[in-house]
């Protein structure tokens, strides 16, 4: 558990640095994809899923 959280934290920091630099290269995209896979396997996955589901419900309920 501690190792996966450390890897997730490292990948989050790298993704933020890559996005702030303005140039997203293949290696940057690979880091972002790995971040997604590690987040999906972490204990934060249900919370992220619930948040995205709630956001989608709110957006789908909006009337133009």
CSV table of N, CA, C and O in Angstrom, one decimal:
chain,number,residue,atom,x,y,z
A,1,UNK,N,0.8,-1.2,0.0
A,1,UNK,CA,0.0,0.0,0.0
A,1,UNK,C,0.9,1.3,0.0
A,1,UNK,O,0.6,2.2,-0.8
A,2,UNK,N,1.9,1.3,0.9
A,2,UNK,CA,2.7,2.5,0.9
A,2,UNK,C,3.5,2.7,-0.3
A,2,UNK,O,3.7,3.9,-0.7
A,3,UNK,N,3.9,1.6,-1.0
A,3,UNK,CA,4.6,1.8,-2.3
A,3,UNK,C,3.7,2.3,-3.4
A,3,UNK,O,4.1,3.2,-4.1
A,4,UNK,N,2.5,1.9,-3.5
A,4,UNK,CA,1.6,2.3,-4.5
A,4,UNK,C,1.3,3.8,-4.3
A,4,UNK,O,1.2,4.6,-5.3
A,5,UNK,N,1.1,4.2,-3.1
A,5,UNK,CA,0.8,5.6,-2.8
A,5,UNK,C,2.0,6.5,-3.1
A,5,UNK,O,1.9,7.6,-3.7
A,6,UNK,N,3.2,6.0,-2.9
A,6,UNK,CA,4.4,6.8,-3.2
A,6,UNK,C,4.5,6.9,-4.7
A,6,UNK,O,4.9,8.0,-5.2
A,7,UNK,N,4.2,5.8,-5.4
A,7,UNK,CA,4.3,5.9,-6.9
A,7,UNK,C,3.3,6.8,-7.5
A,7,UNK,O,3.5,7.6,-8.4
A,8,UNK,N,2.0,6.8,-6.9
A,8,UNK,CA,1.0,7.7,-7.4
A,8,UNK,C,1.4,9.1,-7.1
A,8,UNK,O,1.2,10.0,-8.0
A,9,UNK,N,1.9,9.4,-5.9
A,9,UNK,CA,2.3,10.8,-5.6
A,9,UNK,C,3.4,11.2,-6.6
A,9,UNK,O,3.4,12.4,-7.1
A,10,UNK,N,4.4,10.4,-6.9
A,10,UNK,CA,5.5,10.7,-7.8
A,10,UNK,C,4.9,11.0,-9.2
A,10,UNK,O,5.3,12.0,-9.8
A,11,UNK,N,4.0,10.2,-9.6
A,11,UNK,CA,3.4,10.3,-11.0
A,11,UNK,C,2.5,11.6,-11.0
A,11,UNK,O,2.5,12.3,-12.1
A,12,UNK,N,1.8,11.9,-10.0
A,12,UNK,CA,1.1,13.2,-9.9
A,12,UNK,C,2.0,14.4,-10.1
A,12,UNK,O,1.7,15.3,-10.8
A,13,UNK,N,3.1,14.4,-9.3
A,13,UNK,CA,4.0,15.5,-9.4
A,13,UNK,C,4.6,15.6,-10.8
A,13,UNK,O,4.7,16.7,-11.4
A,14,UNK,N,5.0,14.5,-11.4
A,14,UNK,CA,5.5,14.5,-12.8
A,14,UNK,C,4.5,15.0,-13.8
A,14,UNK,O,4.8,15.7,-14.7
A,15,UNK,N,3.2,14.5,-13.7
A,15,UNK,CA,2.2,15.0,-14.6
A,15,UNK,C,1.9,16.5,-14.5
A,15,UNK,O,1.8,17.1,-15.5
A,16,UNK,N,1.9,17.0,-13.3
A,16,UNK,CA,1.8,18.4,-13.1
A,16,UNK,C,2.9,19.2,-13.7
A,16,UNK,O,2.7,20.2,-14.4
A,17,UNK,N,4.1,18.8,-13.5
A,17,UNK,CA,5.3,19.4,-14.1
A,17,UNK,C,5.2,19.4,-15.6
A,17,UNK,O,5.4,20.4,-16.3
A,18,UNK,N,4.8,18.2,-16.2
A,18,UNK,CA,4.7,18.1,-17.7
A,18,UNK,C,3.6,19.0,-18.2
A,18,UNK,O,3.8,19.6,-19.3
A,19,UNK,N,2.5,19.1,-17.5
A,19,UNK,CA,1.4,19.9,-18.1
A,19,UNK,C,1.7,21.4,-17.9
A,19,UNK,O,1.4,22.2,-18.8
A,20,UNK,N,2.4,21.8,-16.9
A,20,UNK,CA,2.8,23.2,-16.7
A,20,UNK,C,3.9,23.6,-17.7
A,20,UNK,O,4.0,24.8,-18.0
A,21,UNK,N,4.7,22.7,-18.2
A,21,UNK,CA,5.7,23.1,-19.2
A,21,UNK,C,5.1,23.4,-20.5
A,21,UNK,O,5.7,24.1,-21.3
A,22,UNK,N,3.9,22.9,-20.8
A,22,UNK,CA,3.2,23.3,-22.0
A,22,UNK,C,3.5,22.4,-23.2
A,22,UNK,O,2.9,22.5,-24.3
A,23,UNK,N,4.5,21.5,-23.1
A,23,UNK,CA,4.8,20.6,-24.2
A,23,UNK,C,4.6,19.2,-23.8
A,23,UNK,O,5.3,18.6,-23.0
A,24,UNK,N,3.5,18.6,-24.2
A,24,UNK,CA,3.1,17.2,-23.8
A,24,UNK,C,3.7,16.3,-24.9
A,24,UNK,O,3.3,16.2,-26.0
A,25,UNK,N,4.7,15.5,-24.5
A,25,UNK,CA,5.4,14.6,-25.5
A,25,UNK,C,4.9,13.2,-25.2
A,25,UNK,O,4.1,13.0,-24.3
A,26,UNK,N,5.4,12.2,-26.0
A,26,UNK,CA,4.9,10.8,-25.8
A,26,UNK,C,5.3,10.3,-24.4
A,26,UNK,O,4.5,9.7,-23.7
A,27,UNK,N,6.5,10.7,-23.9
A,27,UNK,CA,6.8,10.2,-22.6
A,27,UNK,C,5.9,10.8,-21.5
A,27,UNK,O,5.6,10.2,-20.5
A,28,UNK,N,5.5,12.1,-21.7
A,28,UNK,CA,4.6,12.7,-20.8
A,28,UNK,C,3.2,12.0,-20.8
A,28,UNK,O,2.6,11.8,-19.7
A,29,UNK,N,2.8,11.7,-22.0
A,29,UNK,CA,1.5,11.0,-22.1
A,29,UNK,C,1.6,9.6,-21.4
A,29,UNK,O,0.6,9.1,-20.8
A,30,UNK,N,2.7,9.0,-21.5
A,30,UNK,CA,2.9,7.7,-20.9
A,30,UNK,C,2.9,7.8,-19.4
A,30,UNK,O,2.3,6.9,-18.7
A,31,UNK,N,3.5,8.8,-18.8
A,31,UNK,CA,3.4,9.0,-17.4
A,31,UNK,C,2.0,9.3,-17.0
A,31,UNK,O,1.5,8.7,-15.9
A,32,UNK,N,1.2,10.0,-17.7
A,32,UNK,CA,-0.2,10.3,-17.4
A,32,UNK,C,-1.0,9.0,-17.4
A,32,UNK,O,-1.9,8.8,-16.6
A,33,UNK,N,-0.7,8.2,-18.4
A,33,UNK,CA,-1.4,6.9,-18.5
A,33,UNK,C,-1.1,6.0,-17.3
A,33,UNK,O,-2.0,5.3,-16.7
A,34,UNK,N,0.2,5.9,-17.0
A,34,UNK,CA,0.6,5.2,-15.8
A,34,UNK,C,-0.1,5.7,-14.5
A,34,UNK,O,-0.5,4.9,-13.7
A,35,UNK,N,-0.2,7.0,-14.4
A,35,UNK,CA,-0.9,7.6,-13.3
A,35,UNK,C,-2.3,7.1,-13.2
A,35,UNK,O,-2.8,6.8,-12.1
A,36,UNK,N,-3.0,7.0,-14.3
A,36,UNK,CA,-4.4,6.5,-14.3
A,36,UNK,C,-4.4,5.1,-13.9
A,36,UNK,O,-5.3,4.8,-13.1
A,37,UNK,N,-3.5,4.3,-14.3
A,37,UNK,CA,-3.6,2.9,-13.9
A,37,UNK,C,-3.3,2.7,-12.5
A,37,UNK,O,-3.9,1.9,-11.8
A,38,UNK,N,-2.3,3.5,-11.9
A,38,UNK,CA,-2.0,3.4,-10.5
A,38,UNK,C,-3.1,3.9,-9.7
A,38,UNK,O,-3.4,3.4,-8.6
A,39,UNK,N,-3.8,5.0,-10.1
A,39,UNK,CA,-4.9,5.5,-9.4
A,39,UNK,C,-6.1,4.5,-9.3
A,39,UNK,O,-6.8,4.4,-8.3
A,40,UNK,N,-6.3,3.8,-10.4
A,40,UNK,CA,-7.4,2.8,-10.5
A,40,UNK,C,-7.1,1.7,-9.5
A,40,UNK,O,-8.1,1.1,-9.0
A,41,UNK,N,-5.9,1.4,-9.2
A,41,UNK,CA,-5.6,0.3,-8.3
A,41,UNK,C,-5.4,0.7,-6.9
A,41,UNK,O,-5.1,-0.1,-6.0
A,42,UNK,N,-5.5,2.0,-6.6
A,42,UNK,CA,-5.3,2.5,-5.3
A,42,UNK,C,-6.6,2.6,-4.5
A,42,UNK,O,-7.7,2.3,-5.0
A,43,UNK,N,-6.5,2.9,-3.2
A,43,UNK,CA,-7.7,3.0,-2.4
A,43,UNK,C,-8.5,4.2,-2.7
A,43,UNK,O,-9.6,4.4,-2.2
A,44,UNK,N,-8.0,5.1,-3.5
A,44,UNK,CA,-8.7,6.3,-3.8
A,44,UNK,C,-9.7,6.1,-5.0
A,44,UNK,O,-10.5,7.0,-5.3
A,45,UNK,N,-9.6,5.0,-5.6
A,45,UNK,CA,-10.4,4.7,-6.8
A,45,UNK,C,-11.9,4.8,-6.6
A,45,UNK,O,-12.6,5.5,-7.4
A,46,UNK,N,-12.5,4.3,-5.5
A,46,UNK,CA,-13.9,4.4,-5.3
A,46,UNK,C,-14.3,5.9,-5.1
A,46,UNK,O,-15.4,6.3,-5.6
A,47,UNK,N,-13.5,6.7,-4.4
A,47,UNK,CA,-13.8,8.1,-4.2
A,47,UNK,C,-13.8,8.9,-5.5
A,47,UNK,O,-14.6,9.7,-5.7
A,48,UNK,N,-12.8,8.6,-6.3
A,48,UNK,CA,-12.7,9.3,-7.6
A,48,UNK,C,-13.9,8.9,-8.5
A,48,UNK,O,-14.5,9.7,-9.1
A,49,UNK,N,-14.2,7.6,-8.5
A,49,UNK,CA,-15.4,7.1,-9.3
A,49,UNK,C,-16.7,7.8,-8.8
A,49,UNK,O,-17.5,8.2,-9.6
A,50,UNK,N,-16.9,7.8,-7.5
A,50,UNK,CA,-18.1,8.5,-7.0
A,50,UNK,C,-18.1,10.0,-7.3
A,50,UNK,O,-19.2,10.5,-7.6
A,51,UNK,N,-17.0,10.6,-7.2
A,51,UNK,CA,-17.0,12.1,-7.6
A,51,UNK,C,-17.3,12.3,-9.0
A,51,UNK,O,-18.0,13.2,-9.4
A,52,UNK,N,-16.7,11.5,-9.9
A,52,UNK,CA,-17.0,11.6,-11.3
A,52,UNK,C,-18.4,11.3,-11.7
A,52,UNK,O,-19.1,12.0,-12.5
A,53,UNK,N,-19.0,10.3,-11.0
A,53,UNK,CA,-20.4,10.0,-11.2
A,53,UNK,C,-21.3,11.1,-10.7
A,53,UNK,O,-22.3,11.4,-11.4
A,54,UNK,N,-21.0,11.7,-9.6
A,54,UNK,CA,-21.8,12.8,-9.1
A,54,UNK,C,-21.7,14.0,-10.0
A,54,UNK,O,-22.8,14.6,-10.3
A,55,UNK,N,-20.6,14.3,-10.5
A,55,UNK,CA,-20.4,15.4,-11.5
A,55,UNK,C,-21.1,15.1,-12.7
A,55,UNK,O,-21.8,16.0,-13.3
A,56,UNK,N,-21.1,13.9,-13.3
A,56,UNK,CA,-21.8,13.6,-14.5
A,56,UNK,C,-23.3,13.7,-14.3
A,56,UNK,O,-24.1,14.2,-15.1
A,57,UNK,N,-23.8,13.3,-13.1
A,57,UNK,CA,-25.2,13.4,-12.8
A,57,UNK,C,-25.7,14.9,-12.7
A,57,UNK,O,-26.7,15.3,-13.2
A,58,UNK,N,-24.8,15.8,-12.2
A,58,UNK,CA,-25.1,17.2,-12.1
A,58,UNK,C,-25.2,17.8,-13.5
A,58,UNK,O,-26.1,18.5,-13.8
A,59,UNK,N,-24.2,17.5,-14.3
A,59,UNK,CA,-24.1,18.0,-15.6
A,59,UNK,C,-25.2,17.5,-16.5
A,59,UNK,O,-25.8,18.3,-17.3
A,60,UNK,N,-25.6,16.3,-16.4
A,60,UNK,CA,-26.7,15.8,-17.2
A,60,UNK,C,-28.0,16.3,-16.8
A,60,UNK,O,-29.0,16.3,-17.5
A,61,UNK,N,-28.1,16.8,-15.5
A,61,UNK,CA,-29.4,17.4,-15.1
A,61,UNK,C,-29.6,18.9,-15.4
A,61,UNK,O,-30.6,19.4,-15.2
A,62,UNK,N,-28.5,19.5,-16.0
A,62,UNK,CA,-28.6,20.9,-16.4
A,62,UNK,C,-29.5,21.1,-17.6
A,62,UNK,O,-29.4,20.3,-18.6
A,63,UNK,N,-30.3,22.1,-17.6
A,63,UNK,CA,-31.1,22.4,-18.8
A,63,UNK,C,-30.5,23.7,-19.4
A,63,UNK,O,-30.4,24.7,-18.7
A,64,UNK,N,-30.3,23.7,-20.7
A,64,UNK,CA,-29.8,24.9,-21.4
A,64,UNK,C,-30.8,26.1,-21.4
A,64,UNK,O,-31.9,26.0,-21.3
